[in-house]
Amino acid sequence: MRRYLVIALPYLWLLGLFLVPFLIVLKISLSDLNLSIPPYLPQLDPGAGWEGLKDFFSQLDLENFVFLTEDDLYWKAYLSSLKIAVVATLLTLCVGYPVAYGMARAPSEWRPTLMMLVILPFWTSFLIRVYSWMGILSTEGFLNQFLLWAGIISEPLIIMNTTKAVYIGIVYTYLPFMILPIYAALEKMDESLLEAAEDLGCSRLQAFWLVTFPLSKSGIIAGCFLVFIPSIGEFVIPSLLGGSDTLMIGKVLWEEFFNNRDWPVASAVAVVLLAILVIPIILFQRNEQKQREAEG
Amino acid sequence: MKRFSWFNLTSLTLGFAFLYLPMLILVIYSFNESKLVTVWAGFSTKWYGELMQNEAFLDAAWVTLRVAVISSTLATVLGTMAAHVMVRGGRFFGRTLFSGMIYAPLVMPEVITGLSLLLLFIGIGLDRGVVTIVLAHTTFAMCYVSVVVSSRLVSFDKSLEEAALDLGCTPFQAFRLVTLPIIMPAVVSGWLLAFTLSLDDLVIASFTAGPSATTLPIKIFSSVRLGVSPEINALSTIMISIVAIGVITASIISKRNIARAEADARAAERT
C-alpha cells in the first residue's frame, strides 16, 4: 500500500502541475482570441455532455500556427534565436575549452579549489550576474572608460543594447556549463597517451589535435548542448542587455502574453518553440547514453 | 611535483578574471558615495542604509525567503520519493511517462513552464500569490532534486537494503534507517539546489505571482530595467556574499569529512 503512495504522490504532482498545464497550452494554442475572461474561445462546458464536447473540438483549429507563418516577426525571431544560440555556444566553447584544459592539467592539489571557483558563480543569482554587465558595457561604462584611458579607442564603443551584449551575457552566464563537462572528459584522459604521441614524432600541437581533442569530444558535445538548449528560450539576457533589434523568441512570447495579452498566439509560440527544442534534446540524450555505455 | 605551465596559467587567469571581475566591480561600486554608478566619489555605506529603509525590497525578500524554504522542502520530499521510484520502483504502469515528466522540466524553457502553470492556475480559478509560486517552484525543483538523489541511489549497494528487509524491517523502516542516512549528502545538496533555484527564479515567478506577492528577483528586474542603481549594487553584494560564505563553508566541511573518513579507514586498517 505504502509503495503505491510513494509512486502516486510524485506521479500525480507531475501529472497535475506539468503535463496538464502543458495540455492546456496546447489547447489554447488551437483556440481563438476573444475579449472576455479568460480571453479565448471555445470554453469547455462540462454540463453540455457529448454534444458540447463535439462542439468544443470542432471549434479548435490551427489558425494561430498559420498566423505565425504569415507574420514574419515570428519566424525571424525563431531564426534569430537559433543563430544567437549557435554563435554564443561556439563563443562559449572557445572561452571555456582553454579554461577546462588548464584546470585538467593543473597540479592535482589545486583542482578541487579550481572546481569550486567554477561552480561558485553558478550558485550566485543569474539575474545579478547578467545585471553586473550593464554597468560594464554601457557607453560611459567601465569597459569604455578603460579602453579610452588606455588609448585603444578614441570613441566609446556601442555594445550595450545590441546583440553583441547578448552574446557576452550568454557566454558569461553559461560558461560553467561548458567548462565542467570538458574538464571531466579531459581529467579522465591518460597523459601517457600524449607522451606516446610525442615519442612517435608528433609535435605538441599535433598531439593535441590528434589525441587530446578527440578524447574530449564527448565533453565538448555535452557542454555545447548544455549551453545551446537554454539559450534558445532565454528571456532575461536579451531583455536586459539586448536592444530593440535583438529578436529572441523567449522575449517575443513574454511580450505577446504580458503586453499584447494574446494568449492563443503566445501558446502557439510556446508549442513551436518546444517542437524546435525536441531535436537538440534528443541528440543530447543520445550523446549521454552513448557516453554511459562507453563507460559501463 | 607538477607545476602550472605558462599556457595553462594564462588561460586560467584570463578565464577566472572573466568570471569574477564583473561581480568584483559590482561589489566595489556598491560602496561608492556617488549616485552615478560608474564614477567613483569616495567610500560610503549609505546605499546599504537606504536599502534597509526600503520597505518594498524587504517585503519582497521576506516573500522570496518563505517561498524558497517551503518549496525546496516540498521539492526535496517529492524529489527523493521520485528518485526512489525511478531507481528502486521496478516496473509499474506509466513508468516511461513518469521518467519523461522528471526529465522534461529540466530542459523546458522557463517561459513555457511559467506560461503553462499560469494558464492552469487561471483555469482552475486559483488566486495567484505565494501559494502558486510555491507550487510552481516545487514542481521544477523536485525534478532537479530527483536527478541529484537518484545518481546517489544508483551508486549505492542495494544489498544493504535487502539485508535490512531480511532482518525484519518494513520497507519504510529500511528506507529510514539504512537508505536515508547513506543518501543524506545528496538529499542535502538537492535541498540546497532547490533553495537557490527558487531564490533565483525570475521568469516562472513573474508568470505565477499575483499582485499580492512580489519576489525579490521580480523587484530587482523591474528596477534594473531602468538602468544600474547603487541600491541594487548593495543588494547584489549582500546576496553574493551570502552565497560565497555558504559555498566555501560547505566545501570546507565536506573536505573535513573526507579527511576524517580517510583517517577512520586508516585506523580501521591498523587494528
Coordinates of C-alpha atoms in Angstrom, one line a residue:
Chain A
M1 CA 0.0 0.0 0.0
R2 CA 2.8 2.4 1.0
R3 CA 4.6 1.6 -2.2
Y4 CA 1.7 2.8 -4.2
L5 CA 1.6 6.0 -2.2
V6 CA 5.3 6.6 -2.8
I7 CA 4.7 6.2 -6.5
A8 CA 1.4 8.0 -6.7
L9 CA 2.4 11.2 -4.9
P10 CA 5.2 12.5 -7.2
Y11 CA 3.4 11.0 -10.2
L12 CA 0.1 12.8 -9.6
W13 CA 2.0 16.0 -8.7
L14 CA 3.8 16.0 -12.0
L15 CA 0.7 15.0 -13.9
G16 CA -1.3 17.9 -12.4
L17 CA 1.4 20.5 -12.5
F18 CA 3.5 19.6 -15.5
L19 CA 1.5 17.5 -18.0
V20 CA -2.0 19.0 -17.6
P21 CA -0.7 22.6 -17.8
F22 CA 1.1 21.7 -21.0
L23 CA -2.0 20.2 -22.5
I24 CA -3.8 23.4 -21.6
V25 CA -1.2 25.4 -23.5
L26 CA -1.7 23.0 -26.5
K27 CA -5.5 23.5 -26.3
I28 CA -5.3 27.3 -26.0
S29 CA -2.9 27.4 -29.0
L30 CA -5.7 25.9 -31.0
S31 CA -8.3 28.4 -29.7
D32 CA -9.3 31.8 -30.9
L33 CA -8.7 35.2 -29.2
N34 CA -11.8 36.5 -27.5
L35 CA -12.4 39.7 -25.5
S36 CA -13.6 38.1 -22.3
I37 CA -12.1 36.5 -19.1
P38 CA -10.3 34.2 -19.8
P39 CA -9.6 35.8 -23.2
Y40 CA -10.0 32.9 -25.5
L41 CA -12.7 30.7 -27.1
P42 CA -14.0 28.0 -27.0
Q43 CA -14.6 27.2 -23.4
L44 CA -15.3 23.6 -22.4
D45 CA -18.7 23.3 -20.9
P46 CA -18.9 20.1 -18.9
G47 CA -22.6 20.4 -18.5
A48 CA -23.3 20.1 -22.2
G49 CA -22.3 16.5 -22.3
W50 CA -21.3 14.7 -25.5
E51 CA -22.7 17.3 -27.9
G52 CA -20.8 20.0 -26.0
L53 CA -17.6 18.1 -26.3
K54 CA -18.0 17.6 -30.0
D55 CA -18.8 21.3 -30.5
F56 CA -15.7 22.1 -28.4
F57 CA -13.4 20.1 -30.6
S58 CA -15.0 21.4 -33.8
Q59 CA -14.0 24.9 -32.8
L60 CA -10.3 24.2 -32.4
D61 CA -8.2 25.0 -35.4
L62 CA -4.6 25.7 -36.5
E63 CA -5.3 29.4 -37.2
N64 CA -2.7 30.6 -34.7
F65 CA 0.0 28.5 -36.3
V66 CA -0.9 29.8 -39.7
F67 CA -0.7 33.3 -38.3
L68 CA 2.9 32.5 -37.0
T69 CA 4.0 31.7 -40.5
E70 CA 2.3 34.7 -42.1
D71 CA 3.7 37.4 -39.8
D72 CA 7.4 37.5 -40.5
L73 CA 8.1 38.7 -36.9
Y74 CA 7.8 35.2 -35.6
W75 CA 9.9 33.2 -38.0
K76 CA 12.5 35.9 -37.9
A77 CA 12.5 35.6 -34.1
Y78 CA 12.9 31.8 -34.3
L79 CA 15.7 32.1 -36.8
S80 CA 17.5 34.8 -34.9
S81 CA 17.2 32.8 -31.6
L82 CA 18.8 29.8 -33.3
K83 CA 21.5 32.0 -34.7
I84 CA 22.3 33.7 -31.4
A85 CA 22.3 30.4 -29.6
V86 CA 24.6 28.8 -32.1
V87 CA 27.1 31.7 -32.2
A88 CA 27.0 32.1 -28.4
T89 CA 27.6 28.3 -27.9
L90 CA 30.7 28.4 -30.2
L91 CA 32.0 31.5 -28.4
T92 CA 31.5 29.8 -25.0
L93 CA 33.4 26.8 -26.3
C94 CA 36.3 29.0 -27.4
V95 CA 36.4 30.7 -24.0
G96 CA 35.6 27.5 -22.0
Y97 CA 38.0 25.0 -23.6
P98 CA 41.3 26.6 -22.6
V99 CA 40.0 27.1 -19.0
A100 CA 38.9 23.4 -18.7
Y101 CA 42.2 22.4 -20.3
G102 CA 44.2 24.5 -17.8
M103 CA 42.2 23.0 -14.9
A104 CA 42.7 19.4 -16.0
R105 CA 46.4 20.0 -16.4
A106 CA 46.8 21.9 -13.1
P107 CA 48.6 20.3 -10.1
S108 CA 46.1 17.8 -8.6
E109 CA 46.1 19.6 -5.2
W110 CA 44.8 22.7 -7.0
R111 CA 41.9 21.0 -8.8
P112 CA 39.3 21.0 -6.1
T113 CA 39.8 24.7 -5.5
L114 CA 39.6 25.5 -9.2
M115 CA 36.4 23.3 -9.4
M116 CA 34.8 25.3 -6.6
L117 CA 35.7 28.6 -8.3
V118 CA 33.9 27.4 -11.5
I119 CA 30.8 26.2 -9.6
L120 CA 30.6 29.3 -7.3
P121 CA 29.1 31.7 -9.9
F122 CA 26.5 29.0 -10.7
W123 CA 25.1 29.4 -7.2
T124 CA 25.1 33.1 -7.5
S125 CA 21.9 34.7 -8.8
F126 CA 21.6 34.5 -12.5
L127 CA 19.9 37.9 -12.6
I128 CA 22.7 39.6 -10.7
R129 CA 25.3 38.1 -13.0
V130 CA 23.5 39.5 -16.1
Y131 CA 23.0 42.8 -14.3
S132 CA 26.7 43.1 -13.5
W133 CA 27.4 43.6 -17.2
M134 CA 25.0 46.5 -17.5
G135 CA 27.5 48.8 -15.7
I136 CA 30.4 47.4 -17.7
L137 CA 29.1 47.6 -21.2
S138 CA 27.2 50.9 -21.2
T139 CA 28.5 53.9 -23.2
E140 CA 30.0 55.5 -20.1
G141 CA 30.7 52.1 -18.6
F142 CA 33.9 50.6 -17.2
L143 CA 34.9 48.9 -20.4
N144 CA 34.7 52.1 -22.4
Q145 CA 36.4 54.1 -19.6
F146 CA 39.2 51.6 -19.6
L147 CA 39.7 51.4 -23.4
L148 CA 39.5 55.2 -23.7
W149 CA 42.0 55.6 -20.9
A150 CA 44.4 53.1 -22.4
G151 CA 44.1 54.9 -25.7
I152 CA 42.9 51.8 -27.7
I153 CA 39.8 53.6 -28.9
S154 CA 39.0 57.3 -29.3
E155 CA 35.3 57.0 -29.2
P156 CA 33.2 54.9 -26.9
L157 CA 32.0 51.5 -28.3
I158 CA 28.3 50.9 -28.5
I159 CA 27.8 47.4 -27.1
M160 CA 25.0 47.8 -24.6
N161 CA 21.5 47.2 -26.0
T162 CA 22.9 45.4 -29.1
T163 CA 23.1 41.7 -29.9
K164 CA 26.9 41.8 -29.0
A165 CA 25.9 42.4 -25.4
V166 CA 23.6 39.4 -25.6
Y167 CA 26.5 37.2 -26.8
I168 CA 28.7 38.4 -23.9
G169 CA 25.8 37.8 -21.4
I170 CA 25.2 34.2 -22.7
V171 CA 28.9 33.3 -22.7
Y172 CA 29.4 34.7 -19.2
T173 CA 26.4 33.1 -17.5
Y174 CA 26.6 29.7 -19.2
L175 CA 30.4 29.3 -19.1
P176 CA 30.4 26.9 -16.1
F177 CA 28.1 24.5 -18.1
M178 CA 30.7 24.4 -20.8
I179 CA 33.8 24.1 -18.6
L180 CA 32.6 21.3 -16.3
P181 CA 31.8 18.5 -18.9
I182 CA 35.0 19.3 -20.9
Y183 CA 37.1 19.3 -17.7
A184 CA 35.5 15.9 -16.7
A185 CA 36.5 14.4 -20.1
L186 CA 40.0 15.9 -20.0
E187 CA 40.7 14.9 -16.5
K188 CA 40.0 11.2 -17.2
M189 CA 42.5 11.2 -20.0
D190 CA 45.6 9.2 -19.6
E191 CA 48.6 11.6 -20.1
S192 CA 50.9 8.8 -21.1
L193 CA 49.0 8.9 -24.4
L194 CA 50.5 12.3 -25.1
E195 CA 53.9 11.1 -24.3
A196 CA 53.4 8.2 -26.6
A197 CA 52.3 10.6 -29.4
E198 CA 55.4 12.8 -28.8
D199 CA 57.7 9.8 -28.8
L200 CA 56.2 8.8 -32.1
G201 CA 57.2 12.1 -33.6
C202 CA 54.1 14.4 -33.1
S203 CA 54.7 18.0 -32.3
R204 CA 52.8 19.2 -29.2
L205 CA 50.2 20.9 -31.3
Q206 CA 49.7 17.7 -33.4
A207 CA 49.5 15.7 -30.3
F208 CA 46.7 18.0 -29.1
W209 CA 44.8 17.8 -32.3
L210 CA 45.2 14.0 -32.8
V211 CA 44.9 12.8 -29.2
T212 CA 43.6 15.3 -26.6
F213 CA 40.9 17.0 -28.8
P214 CA 39.2 13.7 -30.0
L215 CA 39.3 12.3 -26.5
S216 CA 37.5 15.4 -25.1
K217 CA 34.8 15.3 -27.8
S218 CA 32.1 13.8 -25.6
G219 CA 32.7 16.7 -23.1
I220 CA 32.5 19.2 -25.9
I221 CA 29.3 17.9 -27.2
A222 CA 27.7 17.7 -23.8
G223 CA 28.9 21.3 -22.9
C224 CA 27.6 22.7 -26.2
F225 CA 24.1 21.2 -25.7
L226 CA 24.0 22.4 -22.1
V227 CA 24.7 26.0 -23.4
F228 CA 22.7 25.8 -26.6
I229 CA 19.4 24.4 -25.2
P230 CA 18.7 27.0 -22.5
S231 CA 20.0 29.9 -24.6
I232 CA 17.3 29.4 -27.3
G233 CA 14.5 30.2 -24.9
E234 CA 16.5 32.8 -23.0
F235 CA 14.5 35.8 -21.7
V236 CA 16.5 37.7 -19.1
I237 CA 19.6 38.2 -21.1
P238 CA 18.0 39.7 -24.3
S239 CA 15.7 41.9 -22.2
L240 CA 18.4 43.4 -20.0
L241 CA 21.4 43.5 -22.4
G242 CA 19.8 43.4 -25.8
G243 CA 18.3 46.2 -27.7
S244 CA 15.2 46.6 -29.8
D245 CA 17.0 44.9 -32.7
T246 CA 17.6 41.8 -30.7
L247 CA 14.9 39.3 -31.6
M248 CA 14.6 36.3 -29.4
I249 CA 11.7 34.0 -29.1
G250 CA 11.5 33.9 -25.3
K251 CA 11.1 37.7 -25.3
V252 CA 8.5 37.6 -28.1
L253 CA 6.5 35.0 -26.1
W254 CA 6.7 37.2 -23.0
E255 CA 5.6 40.3 -24.8
E256 CA 2.8 38.5 -26.7
F257 CA 1.5 37.3 -23.3
F258 CA 2.0 40.3 -21.0
N259 CA 1.9 43.3 -23.4
N260 CA -0.5 42.1 -26.2
R261 CA -2.5 39.8 -23.9
D262 CA -2.9 37.4 -26.9
W263 CA -2.9 34.1 -25.0
P264 CA -3.7 31.9 -28.1
V265 CA -0.7 33.3 -30.1
A266 CA 1.6 33.2 -27.0
S267 CA 0.6 29.5 -26.6
A268 CA 1.2 28.7 -30.2
V269 CA 4.7 30.4 -30.0
A270 CA 5.4 28.1 -27.0
V271 CA 4.3 25.0 -28.8
V272 CA 6.5 25.8 -31.8
L273 CA 9.5 26.6 -29.6
L274 CA 9.2 23.3 -27.9
A275 CA 9.0 21.5 -31.2
I276 CA 12.2 23.2 -32.2
L277 CA 13.9 22.1 -29.0
V278 CA 12.9 18.5 -29.3
I279 CA 15.6 17.7 -31.8
P280 CA 18.6 19.0 -29.8
I281 CA 17.3 17.4 -26.7
I282 CA 17.0 14.0 -28.3
L283 CA 20.5 14.4 -29.7
F284 CA 21.8 15.4 -26.3
Q285 CA 20.2 12.3 -24.6
R286 CA 21.7 10.1 -27.3
N287 CA 25.2 11.5 -26.6
E288 CA 24.7 11.0 -22.8
Q289 CA 23.6 7.4 -23.4
K290 CA 26.5 6.6 -25.6
Q291 CA 28.8 8.1 -23.0
R292 CA 27.3 5.9 -20.3
E293 CA 27.5 2.7 -22.4
A294 CA 31.2 3.5 -23.2
E295 CA 31.9 3.8 -19.5
G296 CA 29.8 0.9 -18.3
Chain B
M1 CA 55.5 17.7 -8.2
K2 CA 53.6 19.0 -11.2
R3 CA 53.6 22.7 -11.8
F4 CA 51.5 25.1 -13.9
S5 CA 52.7 25.6 -17.4
W6 CA 52.7 29.2 -18.7
F7 CA 49.9 28.5 -21.1
N8 CA 47.6 26.9 -18.6
L9 CA 48.3 29.6 -16.1
T10 CA 47.4 32.3 -18.6
S11 CA 44.2 30.6 -19.7
L12 CA 43.1 30.0 -16.1
T13 CA 43.9 33.6 -15.1
L14 CA 42.0 35.1 -18.0
G15 CA 39.1 32.7 -17.6
F16 CA 38.7 33.4 -13.9
A17 CA 39.2 37.1 -14.4
F18 CA 36.3 37.0 -16.9
L19 CA 34.2 35.0 -14.4
Y20 CA 34.9 37.2 -11.3
L21 CA 35.7 40.7 -12.5
P22 CA 32.1 41.8 -13.2
M23 CA 31.0 40.7 -9.8
L24 CA 34.0 42.3 -8.2
I25 CA 33.3 45.6 -9.8
L26 CA 29.7 45.3 -8.6
V27 CA 30.8 44.7 -5.1
I28 CA 33.4 47.6 -5.1
Y29 CA 31.0 50.1 -6.6
S30 CA 28.3 49.2 -4.1
F31 CA 30.4 51.2 -1.6
N32 CA 30.5 54.2 -3.9
E33 CA 29.4 57.5 -2.5
S34 CA 28.1 58.9 -5.8
K35 CA 24.7 58.2 -7.3
L36 CA 26.4 58.0 -10.7
V37 CA 27.3 54.3 -10.7
T38 CA 30.4 54.5 -12.9
V39 CA 32.1 57.4 -11.3
W40 CA 34.0 56.8 -8.0
A41 CA 33.4 59.5 -5.4
G42 CA 34.7 58.0 -2.2
F43 CA 33.8 55.2 0.2
S44 CA 30.4 55.1 1.8
T45 CA 27.9 52.5 3.1
K46 CA 24.9 54.8 2.6
W47 CA 23.3 52.6 -0.1
Y48 CA 23.2 49.7 2.4
G49 CA 21.4 52.1 4.8
E50 CA 18.9 53.1 2.2
L51 CA 18.3 49.5 1.2
M52 CA 17.4 48.7 4.8
Q53 CA 14.9 51.5 4.7
N54 CA 13.3 50.3 1.5
E55 CA 10.1 48.5 2.7
A56 CA 9.3 47.2 -0.8
F57 CA 12.6 45.3 -1.1
L58 CA 12.4 44.0 2.5
D59 CA 8.8 42.7 1.9
A60 CA 9.9 41.1 -1.4
A61 CA 12.9 39.5 0.3
W62 CA 10.7 38.0 3.0
V63 CA 8.2 36.6 0.4
T64 CA 11.2 35.1 -1.5
L65 CA 12.7 33.5 1.5
R66 CA 9.4 31.9 2.6
V67 CA 8.7 30.6 -0.9
A68 CA 12.2 29.2 -1.1
V69 CA 12.1 27.4 2.2
I70 CA 8.7 25.9 1.7
S71 CA 9.1 24.9 -2.0
S72 CA 12.6 23.5 -1.5
T73 CA 11.5 21.3 1.4
L74 CA 8.4 20.1 -0.5
A75 CA 10.6 19.5 -3.6
T76 CA 13.2 17.5 -1.6
V77 CA 10.5 15.2 -0.2
L78 CA 8.8 14.7 -3.6
G79 CA 12.1 14.5 -5.5
T80 CA 13.5 11.9 -3.1
M81 CA 10.4 9.8 -3.5
A82 CA 10.5 10.2 -7.2
A83 CA 14.2 9.2 -7.3
H84 CA 13.4 6.1 -5.2
V85 CA 10.6 5.2 -7.5
M86 CA 12.9 5.6 -10.6
V87 CA 15.8 3.6 -9.2
R88 CA 14.1 1.0 -6.9
G89 CA 10.5 1.1 -8.0
G90 CA 10.7 -1.7 -10.5
R91 CA 8.1 -1.8 -13.2
F92 CA 4.8 0.0 -12.9
F93 CA 2.2 1.4 -15.2
G94 CA 3.3 4.5 -17.0
R95 CA 7.0 4.3 -15.9
T96 CA 8.2 5.9 -19.2
L97 CA 5.8 8.7 -18.8
F98 CA 7.0 9.2 -15.3
S99 CA 10.6 9.4 -16.2
G100 CA 9.8 11.7 -19.1
M101 CA 8.0 14.1 -16.7
I102 CA 11.0 14.1 -14.4
Y103 CA 13.5 15.0 -17.2
A104 CA 11.4 17.3 -19.3
P105 CA 11.2 20.2 -16.9
L106 CA 15.0 20.3 -16.7
V107 CA 15.2 21.3 -20.4
M108 CA 11.9 23.1 -20.7
P109 CA 12.4 26.8 -21.4
E110 CA 11.3 28.8 -18.3
V111 CA 8.9 30.9 -20.4
I112 CA 6.9 27.8 -21.3
T113 CA 6.8 26.4 -17.8
G114 CA 5.7 29.7 -16.5
L115 CA 3.1 30.2 -19.1
S116 CA 1.6 26.7 -18.8
L117 CA 1.4 26.9 -15.0
L118 CA -0.2 30.4 -15.2
L119 CA -2.9 29.1 -17.6
L120 CA -3.5 26.1 -15.3
F121 CA -4.0 28.4 -12.2
I122 CA -6.3 30.7 -14.1
G123 CA -8.2 27.6 -15.5
I124 CA -8.9 26.2 -12.0
G125 CA -9.5 29.6 -10.5
L126 CA -6.6 29.6 -8.0
D127 CA -5.7 33.2 -6.9
R128 CA -2.2 34.0 -7.7
G129 CA 0.1 34.7 -4.8
V130 CA 2.6 32.9 -2.5
V131 CA 0.8 29.5 -2.9
T132 CA 1.0 29.5 -6.7
I133 CA 4.7 30.4 -6.7
V134 CA 5.4 27.6 -4.2
L135 CA 3.5 25.1 -6.3
A136 CA 5.4 26.2 -9.4
H137 CA 8.9 26.2 -7.8
T138 CA 8.2 22.8 -6.1
T139 CA 7.3 21.3 -9.5
F140 CA 10.5 22.2 -11.4
A141 CA 12.8 21.9 -8.3
M142 CA 11.6 18.4 -7.5
C143 CA 13.0 17.2 -10.9
Y144 CA 16.4 18.6 -10.1
V145 CA 16.3 17.0 -6.6
S146 CA 15.3 13.7 -8.1
V147 CA 18.2 13.7 -10.6
V148 CA 20.7 14.5 -7.8
V149 CA 19.3 11.9 -5.4
S150 CA 18.9 9.2 -8.0
S151 CA 22.6 9.5 -9.1
R152 CA 23.5 8.7 -5.5
L153 CA 20.9 5.9 -5.2
V154 CA 22.3 4.2 -8.3
S155 CA 25.8 4.1 -6.9
F156 CA 25.0 2.6 -3.5
D157 CA 24.9 -1.1 -2.6
K158 CA 21.4 -2.5 -2.8
S159 CA 22.2 -5.5 -0.7
L160 CA 22.3 -3.2 2.4
E161 CA 18.7 -2.5 2.0
E162 CA 17.9 -6.2 1.3
A163 CA 19.8 -7.1 4.5
A164 CA 17.6 -4.7 6.5
L165 CA 14.5 -6.3 5.0
D166 CA 15.7 -9.8 5.8
L167 CA 16.4 -8.7 9.3
G168 CA 12.7 -7.8 9.7
C169 CA 12.5 -4.1 8.8
T170 CA 9.4 -2.9 7.0
P171 CA 10.3 -1.2 3.6
F172 CA 9.7 2.2 5.3
Q173 CA 12.0 1.3 8.2
A174 CA 14.7 0.1 5.8
F175 CA 14.5 3.4 3.9
R176 CA 14.6 5.5 7.1
L177 CA 17.3 3.5 8.9
V178 CA 19.5 2.4 6.1
T179 CA 18.9 4.2 2.8
L180 CA 18.3 7.7 4.0
P181 CA 21.4 8.1 6.1
I182 CA 23.5 6.9 3.2
I183 CA 21.9 9.2 0.6
M184 CA 21.7 12.1 3.1
P185 CA 24.5 14.2 1.4
A186 CA 22.7 14.0 -1.9
V187 CA 19.4 14.9 -0.2
V188 CA 21.0 17.9 1.4
S189 CA 22.6 19.1 -1.8
G190 CA 19.3 18.6 -3.6
W191 CA 17.6 20.8 -1.0
L192 CA 20.3 23.5 -1.4
L193 CA 20.0 23.3 -5.2
A194 CA 16.2 23.6 -4.9
F195 CA 16.6 26.5 -2.5
T196 CA 18.9 28.5 -4.7
L197 CA 16.8 27.8 -7.8
S198 CA 13.8 29.2 -6.1
L199 CA 15.6 32.2 -4.7
D200 CA 17.0 32.9 -8.2
D201 CA 14.0 32.4 -10.4
L202 CA 12.6 35.4 -12.2
V203 CA 10.6 34.1 -15.2
I204 CA 8.4 31.4 -13.6
A205 CA 7.8 33.6 -10.6
S206 CA 6.7 36.5 -12.9
F207 CA 4.1 34.3 -14.5
T208 CA 2.8 32.8 -11.3
A209 CA 3.0 35.7 -8.9
G210 CA -0.1 37.8 -8.5
P211 CA -0.3 41.4 -7.4
S212 CA -0.4 40.3 -3.8
A213 CA 3.1 38.7 -3.8
T214 CA 6.3 40.1 -5.4
T215 CA 9.5 38.2 -5.1
L216 CA 13.0 39.8 -4.9
P217 CA 14.0 38.8 -8.4
I218 CA 10.8 40.4 -9.8
K219 CA 11.5 43.5 -7.9
I220 CA 15.2 43.6 -9.0
F221 CA 14.3 43.0 -12.6
S222 CA 11.7 45.8 -12.7
S223 CA 14.1 48.3 -11.2
V224 CA 17.2 47.3 -13.2
R225 CA 15.3 47.6 -16.5
L226 CA 15.6 51.3 -16.0
G227 CA 19.3 51.1 -15.5
V228 CA 22.1 50.5 -13.0
S229 CA 21.4 51.7 -9.5
P230 CA 23.6 51.8 -6.4
E231 CA 20.9 50.3 -4.2
I232 CA 20.7 47.2 -6.4
N233 CA 24.6 47.0 -6.3
A234 CA 24.3 46.9 -2.5
L235 CA 21.6 44.3 -2.6
S236 CA 23.7 42.2 -5.1
T237 CA 26.7 42.4 -2.8
I238 CA 24.7 41.1 0.1
M239 CA 23.4 38.2 -2.0
I240 CA 26.8 37.4 -3.5
S241 CA 28.5 37.3 0.0
I242 CA 25.8 35.0 1.4
V243 CA 26.3 32.6 -1.4
A244 CA 30.1 32.8 -1.2
I245 CA 30.2 32.2 2.5
G246 CA 27.7 29.3 2.1
V247 CA 29.6 27.5 -0.6
I248 CA 33.0 28.0 1.0
T249 CA 31.8 26.7 4.3
A250 CA 30.1 23.7 2.7
S251 CA 33.3 22.8 0.8
I252 CA 35.4 23.1 4.0
I253 CA 33.0 20.9 5.9
S254 CA 33.0 18.3 3.1
K255 CA 36.8 18.4 2.9
R256 CA 37.0 17.8 6.6
N257 CA 34.5 14.9 6.4
I258 CA 36.5 13.3 3.7
A259 CA 39.7 13.7 5.7
R260 CA 38.0 12.2 8.7
A261 CA 36.7 9.3 6.8
E262 CA 40.2 8.6 5.4
A263 CA 41.6 8.8 8.9
D264 CA 39.0 6.4 10.1
A265 CA 39.7 4.0 7.3
R266 CA 43.4 4.1 8.1
A267 CA 42.7 3.5 11.8
A268 CA 40.5 0.5 10.9
E269 CA 43.2 -0.9 8.7
R270 CA 45.7 -0.8 11.6
T271 CA 43.6 -2.7 14.1

